[in-house]
Structures are given as C-alpha cells and as structure tokens.
Amino acid sequence: MDKILVVIGAILVCAGVILIYDARPITRRVFGFGDQNEASMGLKIVGFVISIVGAFLIYFNF
C-alpha cells in the first residue's frame, strides 16, 4: 500500500510541474487573448497545489 501511494504522489508531482511550466501554451489553445493571463496564473496555482499534495504523499510514506 505504501508503494502505491508513493507512485501516486510522484505522478501528482509530475502533473503539477507540467501544469506550472506549460500553463501559457495550454491557455493559448483554450482561451482568448484577454483571458490568458488570469487563466495561466490559475493553472500555475493549481499545479503548485497539486505538486505540494504529491510531495506530502511521498514524504509521509517514507
């Protein structure tokens, strides 16, 4: 069970980092020009929170 949570945590950390670094290209495809700044900031915040949750899963299972 512990190894499964570590793998899930690692996947969450990777997904969060991808959201942080690819926020601008993702919002360019989905939103108009006026909404890109707000949407990219929101995606970066969500990616940061997801990364922190994944890191906690990894940290508390060792």
CSV table of C-alpha atoms in Angstrom, one decimal:
chain,number,residue,atom,x,y,z
A,1,MET,CA,0.0,0.0,0.0
A,2,ASP,CA,2.8,2.4,0.8
A,3,LYS,CA,4.5,1.9,-2.6
A,4,ILE,CA,1.2,2.6,-4.4
A,5,LEU,CA,0.9,5.9,-2.5
A,6,VAL,CA,4.4,6.9,-3.4
A,7,VAL,CA,3.8,6.2,-7.1
A,8,ILE,CA,0.6,8.2,-6.9
A,9,GLY,CA,2.5,11.0,-5.2
A,10,ALA,CA,5.2,11.0,-7.8
A,11,ILE,CA,2.6,11.2,-10.6
A,12,LEU,CA,0.9,14.1,-8.9
A,13,VAL,CA,4.2,16.0,-8.5
A,14,CYS,CA,5.0,15.4,-12.2
A,15,ALA,CA,1.5,16.5,-13.3
A,16,GLY,CA,1.8,19.7,-11.1
A,17,VAL,CA,5.2,20.6,-12.5
A,18,ILE,CA,3.8,20.1,-16.1
A,19,LEU,CA,0.9,22.4,-15.3
A,20,ILE,CA,3.3,25.0,-13.9
A,21,TYR,CA,5.6,25.1,-16.9
A,22,ASP,CA,3.0,24.6,-19.7
A,23,ALA,CA,0.4,26.9,-18.4
A,24,ARG,CA,0.8,29.5,-21.1
A,25,PRO,CA,0.6,27.1,-24.1
A,26,ILE,CA,-2.4,25.4,-22.6
A,27,THR,CA,-4.3,28.6,-22.1
A,28,ARG,CA,-3.3,29.8,-25.6
A,29,ARG,CA,-5.2,26.8,-27.1
A,30,VAL,CA,-8.2,27.1,-24.8
A,31,PHE,CA,-8.9,30.8,-24.0
A,32,GLY,CA,-8.9,34.1,-25.9
A,33,PHE,CA,-6.1,36.7,-25.6
A,34,GLY,CA,-7.8,38.7,-22.7
A,35,ASP,CA,-8.2,35.6,-20.5
A,36,GLN,CA,-4.8,34.1,-21.0
A,37,ASN,CA,-3.1,36.0,-18.1
A,38,GLU,CA,-5.7,35.1,-15.5
A,39,ALA,CA,-6.1,31.5,-16.7
A,40,SER,CA,-2.3,30.9,-16.8
A,41,MET,CA,-1.9,32.2,-13.3
A,42,GLY,CA,-4.8,30.0,-12.1
A,43,LEU,CA,-3.2,26.9,-13.8
A,44,LYS,CA,0.1,27.7,-12.1
A,45,ILE,CA,-1.5,27.9,-8.7
A,46,VAL,CA,-3.4,24.6,-9.3
A,47,GLY,CA,-0.2,23.0,-10.5
A,48,PHE,CA,1.6,24.2,-7.3
A,49,VAL,CA,-1.1,22.9,-5.0
A,50,ILE,CA,-1.1,19.5,-6.8
A,51,SER,CA,2.7,19.3,-6.5
A,52,ILE,CA,2.6,20.0,-2.8
A,53,VAL,CA,-0.1,17.3,-2.3
A,54,GLY,CA,2.0,14.8,-4.2
A,55,ALA,CA,5.1,15.8,-2.2
A,56,PHE,CA,3.3,15.3,1.0
A,57,LEU,CA,2.1,11.8,-0.1
A,58,ILE,CA,5.7,10.9,-0.9
A,59,TYR,CA,7.1,12.5,2.3
A,60,PHE,CA,4.7,10.9,4.8
A,61,ASN,CA,5.1,7.4,3.3
A,62,PHE,CA,8.8,7.1,3.9
